[in-house]
Each structure stands twice: as structure tokens, then as C-alpha cells.
Amino acid sequence: MEDIRVRFAPSPTGTLHIGGARTALFNWLYARSLGGKLILRLEDTDTTRSTEDSARGIIEGLEWLGIDWDEGPLKGGAFGPYRQSERLPLYKQYIQQLLDEGKAYYCFCSPEELKIQREKAERNKLNYKYEGTCKSLTSSQVKELLEQGMQPVVRLKVPNTGVTVVHDLIRGDVEFDNRLLDDFIIAKSDGWPTYNFAVVIDDHFMKISHVIRAEEHLSNTPKQLLIYNALKIDAPQFAHVSMILAPDRSKLSKRHGATSVQEFRDQGYLPQALINYLALLGWSPGNDVDIMSVQDMIAGFDLNNVSKSAAIYDTSKLTWMNGHYIAEANIDWIFELIDKPARAKGWFTDDNREYCKQVIDLVRSRAKTLYEIFDLAEYFFNPVINYDEKGANKYFSRPGAIDKLTAVLNMISSANVLYASELEQKLRSQAESMGLKASELIHPTRLAISGRTMTPGLFEVMELLGAETCMQRIKQAISFIA
């Protein structure tokens, strides 16, 4: 098998969007499943929009997700540099080669002239194509215009017959009629290459074997193949993965919620959950399993199982997955993730570390995000000030509520230490002696010590809070009822 070399090549003009993250993930899974390499390349030739902050954000997002690369920024490699802004001499060399071979030409048409051409096409109800005005310029005319200081673009000469076929590993053969393509620009007037040219040069010299990218790039591929042909170099294999659409099948945007990796991280999602979710957006492992380890994803990844159909963005499934990973993750790791914000609240200190860890371990099974843990654990660190209104109406307003809480209070005061198993046994015995169901003592007690109608197991909560706190809160509830 040929050496597998794939690449993730984002433009550092914004955050790491989930679409880009999925593309990176699919490339990473493909490389890792076949013992290949993933190259990270920053396509930063858009000097007006590319920023170093965006570049750092993309790298940080990939690192947070656990997607590592073999060559690229921070890693180096034999085929660098890995930023397009540092590869200009190479691009210019091959632009000049195409000019010298007569496969490309200088275009001096002004924006105003091109506008006239577009308007003419619109009037004739035709798709606009550059008319090739400058294709017939002689070498002496070109020289004269250059000596006048004019700054032309460079266009590739595109055949006006035949078809260009994209052999796509996901979509099969896709044909493009050359007559619909114009002599497109491969170098801008400032000397920088266009995207389609730079990407061909980079993929060739970085020895990329497979280009796995978003479906939106499919329309660029025939132009890139024409450049490969003009340069007489072999093209890589292409695979265009489906788009990610919103639930209403519209284009994904901010109005559909978080759409960047950083946003999900800041909202309390775990990288394992996001990786798991993204992997299943357009790829099927061939079974009905939703929760997959990274090792299982690598072992099972196959481009033959990547769908042609659009993937639907469903944050409810992601949130469910996140809850699963929070519940199953190593408690020490979860504890470290929330340590800083919990200290800012005054909850965590160096002296109560073990207590805090026990609290987090108890409540996390109900949390869908890391920050839901703070709400779920609040009554373990702060006094109960309010009671759930519906719960108070249901459990505190009934006749005998004070007697029930008093019975539990006496039961606790007679115990030396609270243990969940003993508490449950004593409370059930107490309820039986009063001719009550155990739930008739459990519900008002839960409300009294937490202010809520839903918590983890009452007896485990009471054990953690301790006898003194439980008694103080039950007395407070009795006073509230009275």
C-alpha cells in the first residue's frame, strides 16, 4: 500500500468550526487506521483576514480534542514550511513555469472591464465566463504593459472542450464540462497565489496521498485537476464528505447554538463527547452503537461507510453523550476540570478536597455538562435559603408535615455517625412505626435538607452533609412550616 499522507488545512480566519473539526477528525481517523500520517497546514495567504490568534485557536482546539498531527506547526517535518505565507517563492516558481510554457497568461483587465463583461452575460442570460480578452496579447504587448507598471493577475488556459472527471472515493465519478469553466485566476495582482493553485503545489510537495475534505470543495476540484494536468504531476485521491446541516436542513449558523469547538469547551462539554459525536456525523461504524472509544473509531473507520447525504446537527444527542462521559470519566480528572471555577465560588479549598470529590462523584450522574455540576452540588456548599415552590406546597403544607420532620430529626440526633445504609434502615423502620410509607418521610426530608425535590439518593446525600447540617436544615424547615 502506498504511504498514506492526509492533511487538515484550515484558513486561520476564525475559530475551529465543528465542520472543520469533523474534517480534521476524519483525516486523523483515516491516517491512524492505516498507519499513515496527518499533516497540519495553515492556509494563511488571505493576509487581510488571517490572524495569529485564529491560528493559535485552531491549534488549541485540535489539541483539546486530542487530534494530534505528525507534521506541521509546532512539530516541523521534512516538507515544510507548513504555513502558506512562508511558501511564496515556491508558488512563484511554478506560476512562472506555466507562463513560460504558454499554459497560463497575464491578464491586465481592470475591475471595471470585468464588470462590463459580467453585465453583458447577465443581459444575455448567460453564466459569466471571462472572455479571454488578454489571452491573445503578444509577448511584446505584455512586456510593454508590465514596463508601464501594471500589475496583472495570472490566468490558467482552460480547454473549452471535453470534461474533467473527479474520481471521488465517496461520490464516485463526478463530471464537469470544461466549457462551463473560464480561464480562472491562479495568481492575484499582488503576486500571491489563489487558493486553488497554492493547494495543488502544497499537496504535491507535501506528498499528500488523499484529500479528505468538505463537500463544498467539490466544485474547486476540477480546477485543481486542470492545474495538476498543466504541471504534469499526479493528483491525490479525493473524498468529499457531506455537509453538516441544521435540524431544519438550513446552513448551520450561530442561531442554531454553539458551532465552534471553543464554545462547546467553554459550555462544559468534554472532548471525548464531541469527538464521539462528530465521528458519527456522516460516518456509520456499521452497527447501532452510539458510544465509541477513540480506539474503536480508529479500528472501524472506513471511507466506504461515509455517507453522501448531509449530516444533521443535533445538539440533544451531543448533550446526552456528554452526560454519559461525565458519569463515566475518572473522578480525579472531572475534579481537576472544575477545580478553578469551584475555588472562585469559594467551594473548593485545599482542606476539603476529599469532601468535594465525594460530592462531585455523587451528583455528576445527573449532569449533562460540567457546569450543571455546580447547580446540582450547590446545596452541599451553601445554606438552603429557598424551597422548591411546588415541593413545598406538596410536602410542607400537608397535615403532619412537622411531625414527620420531627421524627426524622430525632432519628438523626440519636445516631452517632450517619451512614447511608443505616439511615435507610432506620427511616424505613420509623415510617413503619408511624403507619406511613417510607416515601412520606423521604420526600419532605429531601426538600428540607436540599431545598429541592430531586437529588441523588437521599441517604447518600445525608451521609455527605453530616448529622449537624442535616439537623440544622430540618429545624429550619420546621420553623418555615410553622
PDB file of C-alpha atoms in Angstrom, residues 16-287:
ATOM      1  CA  LEU A  16     -12.290  25.980  14.730  1.00  0.00           C
ATOM      2  CA  HIS A  17     -15.831  25.314  13.498  1.00  0.00           C
ATOM      3  CA  ILE A  18     -17.362  21.892  14.095  1.00  0.00           C
ATOM      4  CA  GLY A  19     -17.357  21.304  10.332  1.00  0.00           C
ATOM      5  CA  GLY A  20     -13.619  21.849  10.259  1.00  0.00           C
ATOM      6  CA  ALA A  21     -13.157  19.759  13.381  1.00  0.00           C
ATOM      7  CA  ARG A  22     -15.026  16.874  11.756  1.00  0.00           C
ATOM      8  CA  THR A  23     -12.853  17.160   8.641  1.00  0.00           C
ATOM      9  CA  ALA A  24      -9.752  17.055  10.837  1.00  0.00           C
ATOM     10  CA  LEU A  25     -11.161  14.063  12.713  1.00  0.00           C
ATOM     11  CA  PHE A  26     -11.964  12.080   9.562  1.00  0.00           C
ATOM     12  CA  ASN A  27      -8.458  12.709   8.225  1.00  0.00           C
ATOM     13  CA  TRP A  28      -6.953  11.720  11.569  1.00  0.00           C
ATOM     14  CA  LEU A  29      -9.023   8.540  11.833  1.00  0.00           C
ATOM     15  CA  TYR A  30      -8.142   7.579   8.256  1.00  0.00           C
ATOM     16  CA  ALA A  31      -4.433   8.123   8.848  1.00  0.00           C
ATOM     17  CA  ARG A  32      -4.395   6.319  12.180  1.00  0.00           C
ATOM     18  CA  SER A  33      -6.464   3.396  10.886  1.00  0.00           C
ATOM     19  CA  LEU A  34      -3.968   2.762   8.074  1.00  0.00           C
ATOM     20  CA  GLY A  35      -0.733   3.673   9.808  1.00  0.00           C
ATOM     21  CA  GLY A  36      -0.436   6.902   7.846  1.00  0.00           C
ATOM     22  CA  LYS A  37       0.406  10.492   8.725  1.00  0.00           C
ATOM     23  CA  LEU A  38      -1.681  13.603   9.286  1.00  0.00           C
ATOM     24  CA  ILE A  39      -0.203  16.918   8.203  1.00  0.00           C
ATOM     25  CA  LEU A  40      -1.478  20.219   9.599  1.00  0.00           C
ATOM     26  CA  ARG A  41      -1.099  23.097   7.165  1.00  0.00           C
ATOM     27  CA  LEU A  42      -2.252  26.664   7.781  1.00  0.00           C
ATOM     28  CA  GLU A  43      -3.574  28.252   4.596  1.00  0.00           C
ATOM     29  CA  ASP A  44      -2.963  31.865   5.554  1.00  0.00           C
ATOM     30  CA  THR A  45      -2.493  33.589   2.210  1.00  0.00           C
ATOM     31  CA  ASP A  46      -5.558  35.759   2.888  1.00  0.00           C
ATOM     32  CA  THR A  47      -3.418  38.374   4.603  1.00  0.00           C
ATOM     33  CA  THR A  48      -6.358  40.675   5.356  1.00  0.00           C
ATOM     34  CA  ARG A  49      -8.310  38.076   7.350  1.00  0.00           C
ATOM     35  CA  SER A  50      -5.742  35.605   8.662  1.00  0.00           C
ATOM     36  CA  THR A  51      -4.633  36.225  12.238  1.00  0.00           C
ATOM     37  CA  GLU A  52      -2.204  34.627  14.635  1.00  0.00           C
ATOM     38  CA  ASP A  53      -4.950  34.455  17.262  1.00  0.00           C
ATOM     39  CA  SER A  54      -7.056  32.321  14.932  1.00  0.00           C
ATOM     40  CA  ALA A  55      -4.067  30.095  14.188  1.00  0.00           C
ATOM     41  CA  ARG A  56      -3.474  29.573  17.911  1.00  0.00           C
ATOM     42  CA  GLY A  57      -7.173  28.926  18.459  1.00  0.00           C
ATOM     43  CA  ILE A  58      -7.264  26.227  15.778  1.00  0.00           C
ATOM     44  CA  ILE A  59      -4.190  24.526  17.210  1.00  0.00           C
ATOM     45  CA  GLU A  60      -5.575  24.707  20.757  1.00  0.00           C
ATOM     46  CA  GLY A  61      -8.910  23.307  19.579  1.00  0.00           C
ATOM     47  CA  LEU A  62      -7.250  20.338  17.911  1.00  0.00           C
ATOM     48  CA  GLU A  63      -5.086  19.690  20.962  1.00  0.00           C
ATOM     49  CA  TRP A  64      -8.136  19.864  23.253  1.00  0.00           C
ATOM     50  CA  LEU A  65      -9.941  17.319  21.069  1.00  0.00           C
ATOM     51  CA  GLY A  66      -6.904  15.031  21.154  1.00  0.00           C
ATOM     52  CA  ILE A  67      -6.314  15.215  17.391  1.00  0.00           C
ATOM     53  CA  ASP A  68      -2.547  15.156  17.044  1.00  0.00           C
ATOM     54  CA  TRP A  69      -0.636  15.688  13.816  1.00  0.00           C
ATOM     55  CA  ASP A  70       2.641  14.243  12.607  1.00  0.00           C
ATOM     56  CA  GLU A  71       3.929  17.239  10.642  1.00  0.00           C
ATOM     57  CA  GLY A  72       3.055  20.900  10.793  1.00  0.00           C
ATOM     58  CA  PRO A  73       3.211  23.879  13.152  1.00  0.00           C
ATOM     59  CA  LEU A  74       4.873  23.041  16.493  1.00  0.00           C
ATOM     60  CA  LYS A  75       6.037  19.708  15.017  1.00  0.00           C
ATOM     61  CA  GLY A  76       8.056  20.575  11.911  1.00  0.00           C
ATOM     62  CA  GLY A  77       8.712  17.984   9.229  1.00  0.00           C
ATOM     63  CA  ALA A  78      10.602  17.303   6.036  1.00  0.00           C
ATOM     64  CA  PHE A  79       8.158  19.096   3.740  1.00  0.00           C
ATOM     65  CA  GLY A  80       7.723  22.437   5.485  1.00  0.00           C
ATOM     66  CA  PRO A  81       7.219  25.229   5.976  1.00  0.00           C
ATOM     67  CA  TYR A  82       3.634  24.414   6.907  1.00  0.00           C
ATOM     68  CA  ARG A  83       2.217  27.911   6.578  1.00  0.00           C
ATOM     69  CA  GLN A  84       1.374  29.032   3.069  1.00  0.00           C
ATOM     70  CA  SER A  85       2.555  32.555   3.859  1.00  0.00           C
ATOM     71  CA  GLU A  86       6.077  31.146   4.108  1.00  0.00           C
ATOM     72  CA  ARG A  87       5.958  29.291   0.767  1.00  0.00           C
ATOM     73  CA  LEU A  88       5.593  32.189  -1.685  1.00  0.00           C
ATOM     74  CA  PRO A  89       8.874  31.578  -3.607  1.00  0.00           C
ATOM     75  CA  LEU A  90       7.738  28.036  -4.436  1.00  0.00           C
ATOM     76  CA  TYR A  91       4.377  29.240  -5.746  1.00  0.00           C
ATOM     77  CA  LYS A  92       6.015  31.930  -7.876  1.00  0.00           C
ATOM     78  CA  GLN A  93       8.387  29.387  -9.394  1.00  0.00           C
ATOM     79  CA  TYR A  94       5.543  27.252 -10.709  1.00  0.00           C
ATOM     80  CA  ILE A  95       3.414  30.196 -11.781  1.00  0.00           C
ATOM     81  CA  GLN A  96       6.380  31.269 -13.905  1.00  0.00           C
ATOM     82  CA  GLN A  97       6.759  27.756 -15.275  1.00  0.00           C
ATOM     83  CA  LEU A  98       3.177  27.794 -16.562  1.00  0.00           C
ATOM     84  CA  LEU A  99       3.691  31.246 -18.064  1.00  0.00           C
ATOM     85  CA  ASP A 100       6.892  30.123 -19.794  1.00  0.00           C
ATOM     86  CA  GLU A 101       5.193  27.028 -21.195  1.00  0.00           C
ATOM     87  CA  GLY A 102       2.263  29.056 -22.527  1.00  0.00           C
ATOM     88  CA  LYS A 103      -0.212  27.287 -20.251  1.00  0.00           C
ATOM     89  CA  ALA A 104      -1.056  30.469 -18.381  1.00  0.00           C
ATOM     90  CA  TYR A 105      -1.107  34.135 -19.284  1.00  0.00           C
ATOM     91  CA  TYR A 106      -1.122  37.594 -17.766  1.00  0.00           C
ATOM     92  CA  CYS A 107      -4.497  39.318 -17.575  1.00  0.00           C
ATOM     93  CA  PHE A 108      -4.497  43.118 -17.358  1.00  0.00           C
ATOM     94  CA  CYS A 109      -8.292  43.602 -17.414  1.00  0.00           C
ATOM     95  CA  SER A 110      -9.452  46.154 -14.871  1.00  0.00           C
ATOM     96  CA  PRO A 111     -12.310  45.528 -12.423  1.00  0.00           C
ATOM     97  CA  GLU A 112     -14.400  47.915 -14.495  1.00  0.00           C
ATOM     98  CA  GLU A 113     -13.788  45.913 -17.673  1.00  0.00           C
ATOM     99  CA  LEU A 114     -14.678  42.681 -15.922  1.00  0.00           C
ATOM    100  CA  LYS A 115     -17.833  44.286 -14.567  1.00  0.00           C
ATOM    101  CA  ILE A 116     -18.885  45.178 -18.107  1.00  0.00           C
ATOM    102  CA  GLN A 117     -18.354  41.553 -19.150  1.00  0.00           C
ATOM    103  CA  ARG A 118     -20.483  40.306 -16.246  1.00  0.00           C
ATOM    104  CA  GLU A 119     -23.296  42.719 -17.062  1.00  0.00           C
ATOM    105  CA  LYS A 120     -23.192  41.647 -20.708  1.00  0.00           C
ATOM    106  CA  ALA A 121     -23.565  37.998 -19.658  1.00  0.00           C
ATOM    107  CA  GLU A 122     -26.481  38.899 -17.395  1.00  0.00           C
ATOM    108  CA  ARG A 123     -28.249  40.762 -20.196  1.00  0.00           C
ATOM    109  CA  ASN A 124     -27.849  37.718 -22.442  1.00  0.00           C
ATOM    110  CA  LYS A 125     -28.956  35.436 -19.564  1.00  0.00           C
ATOM    111  CA  LEU A 126     -25.679  33.535 -19.653  1.00  0.00           C
ATOM    112  CA  ASN A 127     -23.419  32.308 -16.898  1.00  0.00           C
ATOM    113  CA  TYR A 128     -20.489  34.662 -16.673  1.00  0.00           C
ATOM    114  CA  LYS A 129     -17.149  33.469 -18.028  1.00  0.00           C
ATOM    115  CA  TYR A 130     -14.080  35.581 -18.541  1.00  0.00           C
ATOM    116  CA  GLU A 131     -13.993  36.337 -22.268  1.00  0.00           C
ATOM    117  CA  GLY A 132     -10.265  35.693 -22.648  1.00  0.00           C
ATOM    118  CA  THR A 133      -9.526  39.271 -23.691  1.00  0.00           C
ATOM    119  CA  CYS A 134      -5.861  39.105 -22.687  1.00  0.00           C
ATOM    120  CA  LYS A 135      -5.219  35.590 -23.964  1.00  0.00           C
ATOM    121  CA  SER A 136      -4.307  36.944 -27.411  1.00  0.00           C
ATOM    122  CA  LEU A 137      -1.809  39.562 -26.224  1.00  0.00           C
ATOM    123  CA  THR A 138       1.595  39.213 -27.854  1.00  0.00           C
ATOM    124  CA  SER A 139       4.771  38.921 -25.803  1.00  0.00           C
ATOM    125  CA  SER A 140       5.770  42.454 -26.779  1.00  0.00           C
ATOM    126  CA  GLN A 141       2.383  43.807 -25.672  1.00  0.00           C
ATOM    127  CA  VAL A 142       2.702  42.011 -22.356  1.00  0.00           C
ATOM    128  CA  LYS A 143       6.217  43.366 -21.886  1.00  0.00           C
ATOM    129  CA  GLU A 144       5.087  46.907 -22.617  1.00  0.00           C
ATOM    130  CA  LEU A 145       2.187  46.708 -20.125  1.00  0.00           C
ATOM    131  CA  LEU A 146       4.475  45.290 -17.434  1.00  0.00           C
ATOM    132  CA  GLU A 147       7.012  48.063 -18.044  1.00  0.00           C
ATOM    133  CA  GLN A 148       4.217  50.586 -17.561  1.00  0.00           C
ATOM    134  CA  GLY A 149       3.905  49.281 -14.013  1.00  0.00           C
ATOM    135  CA  MET A 150       0.592  47.451 -14.469  1.00  0.00           C
ATOM    136  CA  GLN A 151       0.030  44.618 -12.018  1.00  0.00           C
ATOM    137  CA  PRO A 152      -1.761  41.774 -13.776  1.00  0.00           C
ATOM    138  CA  VAL A 153      -3.323  38.600 -12.471  1.00  0.00           C
ATOM    139  CA  VAL A 154      -2.318  35.272 -13.981  1.00  0.00           C
ATOM    140  CA  ARG A 155      -4.951  33.024 -15.537  1.00  0.00           C
ATOM    141  CA  LEU A 156      -4.721  29.353 -16.453  1.00  0.00           C
ATOM    142  CA  LYS A 157      -5.620  28.417 -20.021  1.00  0.00           C
ATOM    143  CA  VAL A 158      -8.579  26.057 -19.675  1.00  0.00           C
ATOM    144  CA  PRO A 159      -9.608  23.789 -22.571  1.00  0.00           C
ATOM    145  CA  ASN A 160     -13.055  24.679 -23.918  1.00  0.00           C
ATOM    146  CA  THR A 161     -13.884  21.114 -24.901  1.00  0.00           C
ATOM    147  CA  GLY A 162     -14.142  17.812 -23.080  1.00  0.00           C
ATOM    148  CA  VAL A 163     -14.845  17.075 -19.441  1.00  0.00           C
ATOM    149  CA  THR A 164     -12.829  16.951 -16.254  1.00  0.00           C
ATOM    150  CA  VAL A 165     -13.684  13.928 -14.138  1.00  0.00           C
ATOM    151  CA  VAL A 166     -13.285  13.863 -10.362  1.00  0.00           C
ATOM    152  CA  HIS A 167     -12.828  10.280  -9.165  1.00  0.00           C
ATOM    153  CA  ASP A 168     -14.294  10.670  -5.698  1.00  0.00           C
ATOM    154  CA  LEU A 169     -13.892   7.875  -3.153  1.00  0.00           C
ATOM    155  CA  ILE A 170     -17.262   8.718  -1.583  1.00  0.00           C
ATOM    156  CA  ARG A 171     -19.331  10.010  -4.506  1.00  0.00           C
ATOM    157  CA  GLY A 172     -17.923   8.060  -7.412  1.00  0.00           C
ATOM    158  CA  ASP A 173     -17.095   9.815 -10.686  1.00  0.00           C
ATOM    159  CA  VAL A 174     -18.323  13.393 -10.958  1.00  0.00           C
ATOM    160  CA  GLU A 175     -18.011  15.058 -14.364  1.00  0.00           C
ATOM    161  CA  PHE A 176     -17.522  18.777 -15.037  1.00  0.00           C
ATOM    162  CA  ASP A 177     -17.963  20.246 -18.513  1.00  0.00           C
ATOM    163  CA  ASN A 178     -14.856  22.264 -19.369  1.00  0.00           C
ATOM    164  CA  ARG A 179     -16.964  24.677 -21.423  1.00  0.00           C
ATOM    165  CA  LEU A 180     -18.536  25.927 -18.194  1.00  0.00           C
ATOM    166  CA  LEU A 181     -15.142  26.817 -16.703  1.00  0.00           C
ATOM    167  CA  ASP A 182     -13.372  30.027 -17.580  1.00  0.00           C
ATOM    168  CA  ASP A 183      -9.658  30.784 -17.595  1.00  0.00           C
ATOM    169  CA  PHE A 184      -9.576  31.142 -13.816  1.00  0.00           C
ATOM    170  CA  ILE A 185      -7.051  33.162 -11.867  1.00  0.00           C
ATOM    171  CA  ILE A 186      -4.121  31.278 -10.341  1.00  0.00           C
ATOM    172  CA  ALA A 187      -2.147  34.312  -9.087  1.00  0.00           C
ATOM    173  CA  LYS A 188      -3.503  37.630  -7.862  1.00  0.00           C
ATOM    174  CA  SER A 189      -2.146  41.023  -8.853  1.00  0.00           C
ATOM    175  CA  ASP A 190      -0.154  41.244  -5.610  1.00  0.00           C
ATOM    176  CA  GLY A 191       1.754  38.091  -6.563  1.00  0.00           C
ATOM    177  CA  TRP A 192       0.058  35.779  -4.078  1.00  0.00           C
ATOM    178  CA  PRO A 193      -1.401  32.550  -5.475  1.00  0.00           C
ATOM    179  CA  THR A 194      -5.091  31.834  -5.324  1.00  0.00           C
ATOM    180  CA  TYR A 195      -6.379  29.026  -3.139  1.00  0.00           C
ATOM    181  CA  ASN A 196      -6.741  26.541  -5.988  1.00  0.00           C
ATOM    182  CA  PHE A 197      -3.150  26.966  -7.138  1.00  0.00           C
ATOM    183  CA  ALA A 198      -1.469  27.031  -3.733  1.00  0.00           C
ATOM    184  CA  VAL A 199      -3.280  23.923  -2.569  1.00  0.00           C
ATOM    185  CA  VAL A 200      -2.106  21.956  -5.614  1.00  0.00           C
ATOM    186  CA  ILE A 201       1.530  22.939  -5.077  1.00  0.00           C
ATOM    187  CA  ASP A 202       1.363  22.200  -1.354  1.00  0.00           C
ATOM    188  CA  ASP A 203      -0.396  18.850  -1.701  1.00  0.00           C
ATOM    189  CA  HIS A 204       2.137  17.776  -4.331  1.00  0.00           C
ATOM    190  CA  PHE A 205       5.261  18.781  -2.444  1.00  0.00           C
ATOM    191  CA  MET A 206       3.932  17.504   0.876  1.00  0.00           C
ATOM    192  CA  LYS A 207       3.258  14.185  -0.867  1.00  0.00           C
ATOM    193  CA  ILE A 208      -0.422  14.125   0.116  1.00  0.00           C
ATOM    194  CA  SER A 209      -1.962  10.833  -0.994  1.00  0.00           C
ATOM    195  CA  HIS A 210      -5.606  11.508  -0.079  1.00  0.00           C
ATOM    196  CA  VAL A 211      -7.527  14.766   0.192  1.00  0.00           C
ATOM    197  CA  ILE A 212     -10.476  14.281   2.557  1.00  0.00           C
ATOM    198  CA  ARG A 213     -12.438  17.500   2.818  1.00  0.00           C
ATOM    199  CA  ALA A 214     -15.891  19.055   2.885  1.00  0.00           C
ATOM    200  CA  GLU A 215     -18.368  18.701   0.048  1.00  0.00           C
ATOM    201  CA  GLU A 216     -18.268  22.462  -0.562  1.00  0.00           C
ATOM    202  CA  HIS A 217     -14.802  21.991  -2.077  1.00  0.00           C
ATOM    203  CA  LEU A 218     -16.019  19.574  -4.740  1.00  0.00           C
ATOM    204  CA  SER A 219     -16.595  22.454  -7.182  1.00  0.00           C
ATOM    205  CA  ASN A 220     -12.941  23.505  -6.726  1.00  0.00           C
ATOM    206  CA  THR A 221     -11.615  20.080  -7.598  1.00  0.00           C
ATOM    207  CA  PRO A 222     -11.900  20.257 -11.417  1.00  0.00           C
ATOM    208  CA  LYS A 223      -9.903  23.490 -11.381  1.00  0.00           C
ATOM    209  CA  GLN A 224      -7.254  21.831  -9.263  1.00  0.00           C
ATOM    210  CA  LEU A 225      -7.143  18.813 -11.560  1.00  0.00           C
ATOM    211  CA  LEU A 226      -6.602  21.134 -14.522  1.00  0.00           C
ATOM    212  CA  ILE A 227      -3.633  22.639 -12.684  1.00  0.00           C
ATOM    213  CA  TYR A 228      -2.246  19.164 -11.937  1.00  0.00           C
ATOM    214  CA  ASN A 229      -2.560  18.332 -15.629  1.00  0.00           C
ATOM    215  CA  ALA A 230      -0.902  21.580 -16.703  1.00  0.00           C
ATOM    216  CA  LEU A 231       2.039  20.915 -14.370  1.00  0.00           C
ATOM    217  CA  LYS A 232       2.161  17.234 -15.412  1.00  0.00           C
ATOM    218  CA  ILE A 233       2.072  15.988 -11.843  1.00  0.00           C
ATOM    219  CA  ASP A 234      -0.111  13.281 -10.313  1.00  0.00           C
ATOM    220  CA  ALA A 235      -3.147  14.292  -8.314  1.00  0.00           C
ATOM    221  CA  PRO A 236      -4.028  12.720  -4.952  1.00  0.00           C
ATOM    222  CA  GLN A 237      -7.217  10.755  -4.423  1.00  0.00           C
ATOM    223  CA  PHE A 238     -10.205  12.828  -3.357  1.00  0.00           C
ATOM    224  CA  ALA A 239     -13.010  12.169  -0.896  1.00  0.00           C
ATOM    225  CA  HIS A 240     -15.624  14.855  -0.234  1.00  0.00           C
ATOM    226  CA  VAL A 241     -17.628  14.374   2.942  1.00  0.00           C
ATOM    227  CA  SER A 242     -21.201  15.568   3.273  1.00  0.00           C
ATOM    228  CA  MET A 243     -22.240  18.920   4.670  1.00  0.00           C
ATOM    229  CA  ILE A 244     -23.443  19.391   8.239  1.00  0.00           C
ATOM    230  CA  LEU A 245     -26.909  20.965   8.231  1.00  0.00           C
ATOM    231  CA  ALA A 246     -29.098  22.399  10.972  1.00  0.00           C
ATOM    232  CA  PRO A 247     -32.167  20.402  12.103  1.00  0.00           C
ATOM    233  CA  ASP A 248     -34.305  22.398   9.625  1.00  0.00           C
ATOM    234  CA  ARG A 249     -31.798  21.420   6.904  1.00  0.00           C
ATOM    235  CA  SER A 250     -30.624  25.001   6.527  1.00  0.00           C
ATOM    236  CA  LYS A 251     -26.980  26.029   6.593  1.00  0.00           C
ATOM    237  CA  LEU A 252     -25.546  25.780  10.074  1.00  0.00           C
ATOM    238  CA  SER A 253     -25.117  29.169  11.766  1.00  0.00           C
ATOM    239  CA  LYS A 254     -24.871  30.858  15.161  1.00  0.00           C
ATOM    240  CA  ARG A 255     -28.644  30.888  15.507  1.00  0.00           C
ATOM    241  CA  HIS A 256     -28.539  27.107  15.903  1.00  0.00           C
ATOM    242  CA  GLY A 257     -26.389  27.374  19.029  1.00  0.00           C
ATOM    243  CA  ALA A 258     -22.714  26.715  19.592  1.00  0.00           C
ATOM    244  CA  THR A 259     -20.862  25.920  16.383  1.00  0.00           C
ATOM    245  CA  SER A 260     -17.188  26.147  17.373  1.00  0.00           C
ATOM    246  CA  VAL A 261     -15.044  23.755  19.357  1.00  0.00           C
ATOM    247  CA  GLN A 262     -14.114  26.516  21.807  1.00  0.00           C
ATOM    248  CA  GLU A 263     -17.760  27.307  22.502  1.00  0.00           C
ATOM    249  CA  PHE A 264     -18.519  23.698  23.363  1.00  0.00           C
ATOM    250  CA  ARG A 265     -15.461  23.532  25.605  1.00  0.00           C
ATOM    251  CA  ASP A 266     -16.479  26.738  27.392  1.00  0.00           C
ATOM    252  CA  GLN A 267     -20.020  25.435  27.881  1.00  0.00           C
ATOM    253  CA  GLY A 268     -18.787  22.391  29.756  1.00  0.00           C
ATOM    254  CA  TYR A 269     -18.597  19.704  27.091  1.00  0.00           C
ATOM    255  CA  LEU A 270     -15.892  17.057  27.230  1.00  0.00           C
ATOM    256  CA  PRO A 271     -13.586  16.428  24.270  1.00  0.00           C
ATOM    257  CA  GLN A 272     -14.430  12.719  24.285  1.00  0.00           C
ATOM    258  CA  ALA A 273     -18.129  13.513  23.811  1.00  0.00           C
ATOM    259  CA  LEU A 274     -17.521  15.973  20.984  1.00  0.00           C
ATOM    260  CA  ILE A 275     -15.150  13.580  19.191  1.00  0.00           C
ATOM    261  CA  ASN A 276     -17.664  10.737  19.524  1.00  0.00           C
ATOM    262  CA  TYR A 277     -20.479  12.954  18.247  1.00  0.00           C
ATOM    263  CA  LEU A 278     -18.516  14.371  15.307  1.00  0.00           C
ATOM    264  CA  ALA A 279     -17.372  10.913  14.214  1.00  0.00           C
ATOM    265  CA  LEU A 280     -20.981   9.844  13.739  1.00  0.00           C
ATOM    266  CA  LEU A 281     -21.901  12.934  11.709  1.00  0.00           C
ATOM    267  CA  GLY A 282     -21.781  11.336   8.292  1.00  0.00           C
ATOM    268  CA  TRP A 283     -19.940   8.131   9.161  1.00  0.00           C
ATOM    269  CA  SER A 284     -21.504   4.848  10.227  1.00  0.00           C
ATOM    270  CA  PRO A 285     -19.447   2.207  12.013  1.00  0.00           C
ATOM    271  CA  GLY A 286     -21.817  -0.439  10.660  1.00  0.00           C
ATOM    272  CA  ASN A 287     -23.693  -1.074  13.899  1.00  0.00           C
TER     273      ASN A 287
END
